[in-house]
mmCIF file of C-alpha atoms in Angstrom:
data_model
loop_
_atom_site.group_PDB
_atom_site.id
_atom_site.type_symbol
_atom_site.label_atom_id
_atom_site.label_comp_id
_atom_site.label_asym_id
_atom_site.label_seq_id
_atom_site.Cartn_x
_atom_site.Cartn_y
_atom_site.Cartn_z
ATOM 1 C CA MET M 1 -0.391 0.135 0.064
ATOM 2 C CA THR M 2 1.283 3.365 -0.416
ATOM 3 C CA VAL M 3 1.237 5.926 2.137
ATOM 4 C CA ARG M 4 -1.593 7.814 0.530
ATOM 5 C CA GLU M 5 -3.419 4.107 0.352
ATOM 6 C CA TYR M 6 -2.725 3.724 4.387
ATOM 7 C CA GLY M 7 -4.264 7.492 5.404
ATOM 8 C CA ILE M 8 -7.611 6.635 3.065
ATOM 9 C CA LYS M 9 -7.755 3.623 4.860
ATOM 10 C CA CYS M 10 -7.776 5.124 7.905
ATOM 11 C CA ILE M 11 -10.424 7.288 8.128
ATOM 12 C CA LYS M 12 -12.495 4.857 6.446
ATOM 13 C CA ASP M 13 -12.082 2.795 9.515
ATOM 14 C CA GLU M 14 -12.315 5.439 11.958
ATOM 15 C CA ALA M 15 -15.641 6.285 9.995
ATOM 16 C CA GLU M 16 -16.454 2.428 10.359
ATOM 17 C CA ALA M 17 -15.656 2.518 14.074
ATOM 18 C CA LEU M 18 -18.077 6.106 14.403
ATOM 19 C CA MET M 19 -20.758 4.522 12.578
ATOM 20 C CA GLU M 20 -20.660 1.222 15.015
ATOM 21 C CA LEU M 21 -21.417 3.631 17.566
ATOM 22 C CA ILE M 22 -25.199 4.187 16.846
ATOM 23 C CA PRO M 23 -26.331 0.507 17.652
ATOM 24 C CA LYS M 24 -24.668 1.183 20.959
ATOM 25 C CA MET M 25 -26.502 4.291 22.204
ATOM 26 C CA ASP M 26 -29.098 2.712 24.108
ATOM 27 C CA GLU M 27 -30.980 4.556 27.684
ATOM 28 C CA GLU M 28 -28.221 5.028 28.929
ATOM 29 C CA PHE M 29 -26.666 7.377 26.681
ATOM 30 C CA ASP M 30 -30.187 9.380 28.030
ATOM 31 C CA ARG M 31 -29.983 8.483 31.337
ATOM 32 C CA ALA M 32 -26.348 10.611 30.887
ATOM 33 C CA VAL M 33 -28.347 13.292 28.933
ATOM 34 C CA GLU M 34 -31.440 13.587 32.040
ATOM 35 C CA LEU M 35 -27.674 13.576 34.787
ATOM 36 C CA MET M 36 -26.307 15.974 32.965
ATOM 37 C CA PHE M 37 -29.498 18.389 32.086
ATOM 38 C CA ARG M 38 -30.623 18.266 35.985
ATOM 39 C CA CYS M 39 -27.060 18.642 37.021
ATOM 40 C CA HIS M 40 -26.871 22.199 39.659
ATOM 41 C CA GLY M 41 -23.200 22.008 39.376
ATOM 42 C CA LYS M 42 -20.670 21.555 36.800
ATOM 43 C CA VAL M 43 -19.991 18.767 34.901
ATOM 44 C CA ILE M 44 -16.433 17.487 35.619
ATOM 45 C CA VAL M 45 -14.624 15.366 32.656
ATOM 46 C CA THR M 46 -11.506 13.739 33.909
ATOM 47 C CA GLY M 47 -9.457 11.320 31.575
ATOM 48 C CA VAL M 48 -5.641 10.392 31.314
ATOM 49 C CA GLY M 49 -3.655 10.481 28.534
ATOM 50 C CA LYS M 50 -5.299 10.969 25.273
ATOM 51 C CA SER M 51 -8.859 10.519 26.632
ATOM 52 C CA GLY M 52 -7.590 13.573 28.891
ATOM 53 C CA HIS M 53 -6.980 15.604 25.632
ATOM 54 C CA VAL M 54 -10.684 13.930 24.236
ATOM 55 C CA GLY M 55 -12.307 14.901 27.839
ATOM 56 C CA ALA M 56 -10.803 18.385 27.725
ATOM 57 C CA LYS M 57 -12.114 19.057 24.002
ATOM 58 C CA ILE M 58 -15.757 17.848 25.300
ATOM 59 C CA ALA M 59 -15.558 19.977 28.446
ATOM 60 C CA ALA M 60 -14.541 22.921 26.374
ATOM 61 C CA THR M 61 -17.722 22.129 23.406
ATOM 62 C CA LEU M 62 -20.305 21.387 26.799
ATOM 63 C CA SER M 63 -19.308 25.105 28.718
ATOM 64 C CA SER M 64 -19.905 26.689 24.933
ATOM 65 C CA THR M 65 -23.116 24.855 24.166
ATOM 66 C CA GLY M 66 -24.635 26.112 28.091
ATOM 67 C CA THR M 67 -23.280 23.082 30.353
ATOM 68 C CA PRO M 68 -21.261 24.708 32.497
ATOM 69 C CA SER M 69 -17.714 21.964 32.456
ATOM 70 C CA PHE M 70 -14.383 21.888 32.777
ATOM 71 C CA PHE M 71 -11.630 19.571 32.518
ATOM 72 C CA ILE M 72 -9.285 17.836 35.852
ATOM 73 C CA ASN M 73 -6.202 15.892 35.416
ATOM 74 C CA PRO M 74 -7.062 12.876 37.928
ATOM 75 C CA LEU M 75 -3.222 13.140 39.165
ATOM 76 C CA ASP M 76 -3.989 16.518 40.284
ATOM 77 C CA VAL M 77 -7.187 15.898 42.584
ATOM 78 C CA PHE M 78 -4.641 14.244 45.019
ATOM 79 C CA HIS M 79 -2.678 17.952 45.023
ATOM 80 C CA GLY M 80 -5.416 20.302 46.118
ATOM 81 C CA ASP M 81 -7.827 20.089 42.855
ATOM 82 C CA LEU M 82 -10.418 17.976 44.529
ATOM 83 C CA GLY M 83 -11.309 21.500 46.495
ATOM 84 C CA VAL M 84 -13.318 22.496 43.380
ATOM 85 C CA MET M 85 -16.041 19.068 43.691
ATOM 86 C CA THR M 86 -19.349 19.197 45.287
ATOM 87 C CA SER M 87 -21.869 17.078 45.452
ATOM 88 C CA ASP M 88 -23.821 19.075 43.125
ATOM 89 C CA ASP M 89 -21.280 18.027 40.189
ATOM 90 C CA VAL M 90 -21.758 15.425 37.852
ATOM 91 C CA VAL M 91 -18.302 13.611 36.852
ATOM 92 C CA LEU M 92 -17.626 12.295 32.859
ATOM 93 C CA ALA M 93 -14.826 9.657 33.456
ATOM 94 C CA ILE M 94 -13.285 8.639 30.217
ATOM 95 C CA SER M 95 -10.837 5.775 30.113
ATOM 96 C CA ASN M 96 -10.640 3.452 26.490
ATOM 97 C CA SER M 97 -9.903 0.199 28.781
ATOM 98 C CA GLY M 98 -11.764 1.134 31.384
ATOM 99 C CA GLN M 99 -9.329 0.015 33.825
ATOM 100 C CA THR M 100 -6.838 3.245 33.807
ATOM 101 C CA ASP M 101 -5.184 2.901 37.318
ATOM 102 C CA GLU M 102 -4.884 6.697 38.107
ATOM 103 C CA LEU M 103 -8.438 6.941 37.149
ATOM 104 C CA LEU M 104 -9.462 4.694 39.127
ATOM 105 C CA ARG M 105 -7.869 5.569 42.693
ATOM 106 C CA PHE M 106 -9.523 9.168 41.586
ATOM 107 C CA ILE M 107 -13.515 6.868 41.624
ATOM 108 C CA PRO M 108 -13.341 6.402 45.472
ATOM 109 C CA LEU M 109 -13.125 10.274 46.398
ATOM 110 C CA VAL M 110 -16.089 10.995 43.828
ATOM 111 C CA LEU M 111 -18.190 8.159 45.382
ATOM 112 C CA GLN M 112 -17.012 9.746 48.459
ATOM 113 C CA MET M 113 -18.320 12.798 47.922
ATOM 114 C CA GLN M 114 -21.862 11.241 46.330
ATOM 115 C CA ILE M 115 -20.943 12.762 42.689
ATOM 116 C CA PRO M 116 -23.021 10.739 40.902
ATOM 117 C CA ILE M 117 -20.108 9.187 37.495
ATOM 118 C CA VAL M 118 -21.523 9.412 33.782
ATOM 119 C CA ALA M 119 -18.094 6.493 32.124
ATOM 120 C CA MET M 120 -17.662 6.435 28.766
ATOM 121 C CA SER M 121 -15.502 2.924 28.251
ATOM 122 C CA GLY M 122 -14.396 0.439 25.463
ATOM 123 C CA ASN M 123 -15.417 -2.281 28.315
ATOM 124 C CA PRO M 124 -18.612 -2.080 29.559
ATOM 125 C CA GLU M 125 -17.222 -4.439 32.436
ATOM 126 C CA SER M 126 -14.108 -2.611 33.373
ATOM 127 C CA LEU M 127 -14.633 -1.682 37.106
ATOM 128 C CA LEU M 128 -15.102 2.016 35.697
ATOM 129 C CA ALA M 129 -18.461 0.939 34.158
ATOM 130 C CA LYS M 130 -19.174 -0.772 37.476
ATOM 131 C CA TYR M 131 -19.596 2.195 39.934
ATOM 132 C CA ALA M 132 -21.014 4.562 37.156
ATOM 133 C CA TYR M 133 -24.486 5.398 37.536
ATOM 134 C CA CYS M 134 -24.732 4.686 33.567
ATOM 135 C CA HIS M 135 -22.428 3.678 30.999
ATOM 136 C CA LEU M 136 -20.865 5.234 27.578
ATOM 137 C CA ASN M 137 -19.847 2.479 25.397
ATOM 138 C CA VAL M 138 -18.202 3.085 22.753
ATOM 139 C CA SER M 139 -15.880 0.496 22.172
ATOM 140 C CA VAL M 140 -14.048 -0.271 18.513
ATOM 141 C CA ARG M 141 -13.198 -3.271 16.993
ATOM 142 C CA HIS M 142 -9.163 -2.180 15.838
ATOM 143 C CA GLU M 143 -7.714 1.361 15.953
ATOM 144 C CA ALA M 144 -7.275 2.726 12.395
ATOM 145 C CA ASP M 145 -3.497 2.471 13.241
ATOM 146 C CA PRO M 146 -1.201 -0.885 11.329
ATOM 147 C CA LEU M 147 -0.157 -1.897 14.501
ATOM 148 C CA ASP M 148 -3.200 -1.503 16.358
ATOM 149 C CA LEU M 149 -2.272 0.043 19.146
ATOM 150 C CA ALA M 150 -1.532 4.169 19.021
ATOM 151 C CA PRO M 151 -5.567 5.306 20.088
ATOM 152 C CA THR M 152 -7.022 6.705 16.914
ATOM 153 C CA SER M 153 -10.340 4.783 16.378
ATOM 154 C CA SER M 154 -10.790 5.134 19.622
ATOM 155 C CA SER M 155 -10.077 8.495 20.360
ATOM 156 C CA ILE M 156 -12.296 9.557 17.406
ATOM 157 C CA ALA M 157 -15.306 7.531 18.909
ATOM 158 C CA GLN M 158 -15.185 9.031 22.448
ATOM 159 C CA MET M 159 -14.998 12.544 20.625
ATOM 160 C CA ALA M 160 -17.960 11.711 18.973
ATOM 161 C CA MET M 161 -19.939 10.521 21.946
ATOM 162 C CA GLY M 162 -18.992 14.007 23.632
ATOM 163 C CA ASP M 163 -20.209 15.812 20.885
ATOM 164 C CA ALA M 164 -23.317 13.954 20.884
ATOM 165 C CA LEU M 165 -24.135 14.324 24.528
ATOM 166 C CA ALA M 166 -23.191 18.101 23.581
ATOM 167 C CA VAL M 167 -26.304 18.098 20.759
ATOM 168 C CA ALA M 168 -28.506 16.172 23.308
ATOM 169 C CA LEU M 169 -28.269 19.211 25.467
ATOM 170 C CA ILE M 170 -27.989 21.914 23.071
ATOM 171 C CA LYS M 171 -31.677 20.595 22.182
ATOM 172 C CA LYS M 172 -32.390 19.859 25.428
ATOM 173 C CA ARG M 173 -32.127 23.225 26.934
ATOM 174 C CA ASN M 174 -33.190 24.879 23.798
ATOM 175 C CA PHE M 175 -30.027 26.686 23.104
ATOM 176 C CA LYS M 176 -30.443 29.406 20.697
ATOM 177 C CA PRO M 177 -28.315 31.114 18.438
ATOM 178 C CA GLN M 178 -27.549 34.168 20.816
ATOM 179 C CA ASP M 179 -27.007 32.112 23.227
ATOM 180 C CA PHE M 180 -23.539 30.237 21.833
ATOM 181 C CA ALA M 181 -23.106 34.366 20.506
ATOM 182 C CA GLN M 182 -22.759 35.190 24.276
ATOM 183 C CA PHE M 183 -20.300 32.411 25.379
ATOM 184 C CA HIS M 184 -18.274 33.195 21.577
ATOM 185 C CA PRO M 185 -18.109 36.882 21.786
ATOM 186 C CA GLY M 186 -14.550 37.114 20.439
ATOM 187 C CA GLY M 187 -14.704 35.072 17.376
ATOM 188 C CA GLU M 188 -16.043 35.556 14.095
ATOM 189 C CA LEU M 189 -19.142 33.477 14.876
ATOM 190 C CA GLY M 190 -20.105 35.840 18.239
ATOM 191 C CA LYS M 191 -19.435 38.899 16.452
ATOM 192 C CA ARG M 192 -22.020 37.659 13.408
ATOM 193 C CA LEU M 193 -24.642 36.170 15.189
ATOM 194 C CA LEU M 194 -24.221 39.299 17.585
ATOM 195 C CA THR M 195 -24.396 42.693 15.025
ATOM 196 C CA THR M 196 -27.306 43.773 13.946
ATOM 197 C CA ALA M 197 -28.782 45.703 10.657
ATOM 198 C CA GLN M 198 -27.741 48.915 12.442
ATOM 199 C CA ASP M 199 -24.436 47.997 13.150
ATOM 200 C CA VAL M 200 -23.576 47.496 9.167
ATOM 201 C CA MET M 201 -26.135 49.992 6.972
ATOM 202 C CA ARG M 202 -25.171 52.330 5.012
ATOM 203 C CA THR M 203 -27.397 55.641 6.144
ATOM 204 C CA VAL M 204 -25.564 58.482 3.889
ATOM 205 C CA ASP M 205 -25.842 59.198 0.333
ATOM 206 C CA MET M 206 -28.830 56.673 0.359
ATOM 207 C CA PRO M 207 -30.066 56.368 -3.379
ATOM 208 C CA VAL M 208 -33.665 57.687 -3.303
ATOM 209 C CA ILE M 209 -36.061 58.113 -5.992
ATOM 210 C CA LYS M 210 -39.566 58.719 -6.677
ATOM 211 C CA PRO M 211 -42.332 57.050 -8.805
ATOM 212 C CA ASP M 212 -43.290 59.073 -10.953
ATOM 213 C CA MET M 213 -39.229 59.566 -11.618
ATOM 214 C CA HIS M 214 -38.827 58.833 -16.005
ATOM 215 C CA LEU M 215 -36.443 56.135 -15.505
ATOM 216 C CA GLY M 216 -33.702 58.377 -17.192
ATOM 217 C CA GLU M 217 -33.500 60.798 -14.137
ATOM 218 C CA ALA M 218 -33.565 57.030 -11.946
ATOM 219 C CA VAL M 219 -30.387 55.728 -13.938
ATOM 220 C CA ILE M 220 -27.862 58.646 -12.965
ATOM 221 C CA GLU M 221 -29.309 58.252 -9.419
ATOM 222 C CA VAL M 222 -28.796 54.075 -8.795
ATOM 223 C CA SER M 223 -25.426 54.729 -10.366
ATOM 224 C CA ARG M 224 -24.431 57.691 -7.903
ATOM 225 C CA GLY M 225 -26.071 55.749 -5.484
ATOM 226 C CA LYS M 226 -23.290 52.612 -5.511
ATOM 227 C CA LEU M 227 -25.376 49.628 -4.512
ATOM 228 C CA GLY M 228 -26.981 48.700 -7.385
ATOM 229 C CA LEU M 229 -30.201 49.778 -6.892
ATOM 230 C CA GLY M 230 -32.963 53.234 -6.068
ATOM 231 C CA VAL M 231 -35.474 53.221 -3.274
ATOM 232 C CA ALA M 232 -38.430 54.978 -4.121
ATOM 233 C CA GLU M 233 -40.130 57.291 -1.787
ATOM 234 C CA GLU M 234 -43.401 58.979 -1.006
ATOM 235 C CA ASP M 235 -44.252 61.383 1.317
ATOM 236 C CA GLY M 236 -41.342 60.114 2.767
ATOM 237 C CA ARG M 237 -41.975 56.207 3.278
ATOM 238 C CA VAL M 238 -40.871 53.682 1.244
ATOM 239 C CA VAL M 239 -42.987 52.596 -1.792
ATOM 240 C CA GLY M 240 -41.196 50.692 -3.406
ATOM 241 C CA LEU M 241 -37.330 49.691 -5.142
ATOM 242 C CA ILE M 242 -35.675 49.442 -8.621
ATOM 243 C CA THR M 243 -32.472 47.475 -9.237
ATOM 244 C CA ASP M 244 -29.914 47.500 -11.677
ATOM 245 C CA GLY M 245 -31.735 44.320 -13.106
ATOM 246 C CA ASP M 246 -34.994 45.536 -13.519
ATOM 247 C CA ILE M 247 -33.427 48.757 -15.422
ATOM 248 C CA ARG M 248 -31.691 45.793 -17.589
ATOM 249 C CA ARG M 249 -34.938 44.229 -18.525
ATOM 250 C CA ALA M 250 -36.974 47.342 -19.160
ATOM 251 C CA MET M 251 -34.356 48.105 -21.625
ATOM 252 C CA GLU M 252 -34.320 44.848 -23.032
ATOM 253 C CA LYS M 253 -38.585 44.986 -23.305
ATOM 254 C CA TRP M 254 -39.322 49.191 -24.238
ATOM 255 C CA GLN M 255 -35.780 49.318 -26.281
ATOM 256 C CA ALA M 256 -36.283 53.266 -27.456
ATOM 257 C CA GLN M 257 -39.684 53.706 -25.384
ATOM 258 C CA PHE M 258 -37.663 53.179 -22.343
ATOM 259 C CA PHE M 259 -37.324 56.640 -21.468
ATOM 260 C CA ASP M 260 -40.395 57.368 -21.470
ATOM 261 C CA HIS M 261 -41.466 55.337 -18.146
ATOM 262 C CA THR M 262 -40.792 55.643 -14.821
ATOM 263 C CA VAL M 263 -40.041 54.168 -12.383
ATOM 264 C CA GLY M 264 -43.460 53.469 -11.059
ATOM 265 C CA ASP M 265 -43.903 51.120 -13.890
ATOM 266 C CA ILE M 266 -40.711 48.968 -13.059
ATOM 267 C CA MET M 267 -40.397 49.107 -9.040
ATOM 268 C CA THR M 268 -41.370 46.087 -6.638
ATOM 269 C CA ARG M 269 -43.672 47.455 -4.391
ATOM 270 C CA THR M 270 -42.979 44.972 -2.041
ATOM 271 C CA PRO M 271 -39.439 45.078 -1.409
ATOM 272 C CA LYS M 272 -37.320 42.938 1.468
ATOM 273 C CA THR M 273 -37.464 45.011 4.907
ATOM 274 C CA VAL M 274 -35.807 44.538 8.328
ATOM 275 C CA THR M 275 -35.961 46.975 11.226
ATOM 276 C CA ALA M 276 -32.526 48.451 12.410
ATOM 277 C CA GLN M 277 -32.107 45.267 15.221
ATOM 278 C CA THR M 278 -32.280 43.062 12.821
ATOM 279 C CA LYS M 279 -29.429 40.434 13.171
ATOM 280 C CA ILE M 280 -26.769 39.831 10.320
ATOM 281 C CA THR M 281 -27.430 35.926 10.001
ATOM 282 C CA GLU M 282 -31.141 37.139 9.827
ATOM 283 C CA ILE M 283 -30.020 39.134 6.914
ATOM 284 C CA GLN M 284 -28.353 36.370 5.751
ATOM 285 C CA ARG M 285 -30.795 33.973 5.758
ATOM 286 C CA ILE M 286 -33.355 36.342 4.251
ATOM 287 C CA MET M 287 -31.778 37.060 1.033
ATOM 288 C CA ASN M 288 -29.867 33.435 0.249
ATOM 289 C CA LYS M 289 -33.843 32.426 0.682
ATOM 290 C CA TYR M 290 -35.199 35.445 -1.803
ATOM 291 C CA LYS M 291 -32.008 35.441 -4.204
ATOM 292 C CA ILE M 292 -31.205 39.050 -3.636
ATOM 293 C CA HIS M 293 -28.372 41.211 -2.824
ATOM 294 C CA SER M 294 -29.244 43.936 -0.270
ATOM 295 C CA VAL M 295 -32.552 44.679 2.705
ATOM 296 C CA LEU M 296 -33.907 47.752 3.011
ATOM 297 C CA VAL M 297 -33.985 49.081 6.784
ATOM 298 C CA VAL M 298 -36.915 50.594 8.207
ATOM 299 C CA ASP M 299 -38.702 52.126 11.022
ATOM 300 C CA LYS M 300 -42.586 51.544 12.156
ATOM 301 C CA GLU M 301 -43.296 54.045 9.786
ATOM 302 C CA GLN M 302 -41.781 52.545 6.536
ATOM 303 C CA ARG M 303 -39.128 55.165 6.555
ATOM 304 C CA LEU M 304 -36.028 54.751 5.465
ATOM 305 C CA LEU M 305 -32.979 54.228 7.550
ATOM 306 C CA GLY M 306 -30.383 52.673 5.706
ATOM 307 C CA VAL M 307 -29.491 49.911 3.224
ATOM 308 C CA VAL M 308 -27.766 46.394 4.026
ATOM 309 C CA ASP M 309 -25.984 44.974 1.404
ATOM 310 C CA HIS M 310 -23.953 41.290 0.348
ATOM 311 C CA TYR M 311 -20.575 43.026 0.861
ATOM 312 C CA SER M 312 -22.207 44.725 4.602
ATOM 313 C CA CYS M 313 -22.407 41.061 5.944
ATOM 314 C CA MET M 314 -19.345 39.803 5.453
ATOM 315 C CA ILE M 315 -17.461 40.977 8.856
#
């Protein structure tokens, strides 16, 4: 086999291991989700080695999606970190074998504090599974490496099960995009979820025109506005919209008679509008749904406040 073929086989083996997890997701998974959902404290994730690295990722995912969580190395528990745990917490303990010595020495301390344990291992008959409130079976038939030794498929299975827990809890908590944004205020996604039309809309040099304006004049105003559109107003209120596309189609249709027509003859009388508080993500959804490049921002009286175009949303 070539090195590329080994790489392809690895991905296929790991994908197969993930699909084999599905039949193992039984009522134990439901119990784990319910326990974590009703937890009044924190979900404390623990594990050693590669399972520890996976556990740190799972804890981060849970915390960012509404389930307070953090990772703790079981070795640190014996040097003071036990003080962060309370009986209101839940422990998610991860071990491929379910027999990891460092983890098993930690378990009696957890049980003594009457903290329930959710075990995640590849061995339902392990000591870890035996002392757990519920057990998530993440066993794999073999690792993806040629030696069947390195944690590959097993690590992927653990991470996928952790994501499954987080996703189920997102649904159970009715976690919304705005909730997600509050936990990611510094990232690009958080910025997009929190940004509103008011933050990005153009408010100066608006290409405002009248419905009775001849198209020859309207073309000049649309070109001057550099937004590819003109907003038709009457008595200070938005009554229509024309775009570059409307103008081109009218030229093809009427040709020499084009300049005899007015804005009212071609304008869209129900343009898509939003409020100043509409989120950018919702504006993008509207643009994608209706195949448009701009929306008008208006107040309750349909007075024009600004324009948000496709490029304004690329923050």
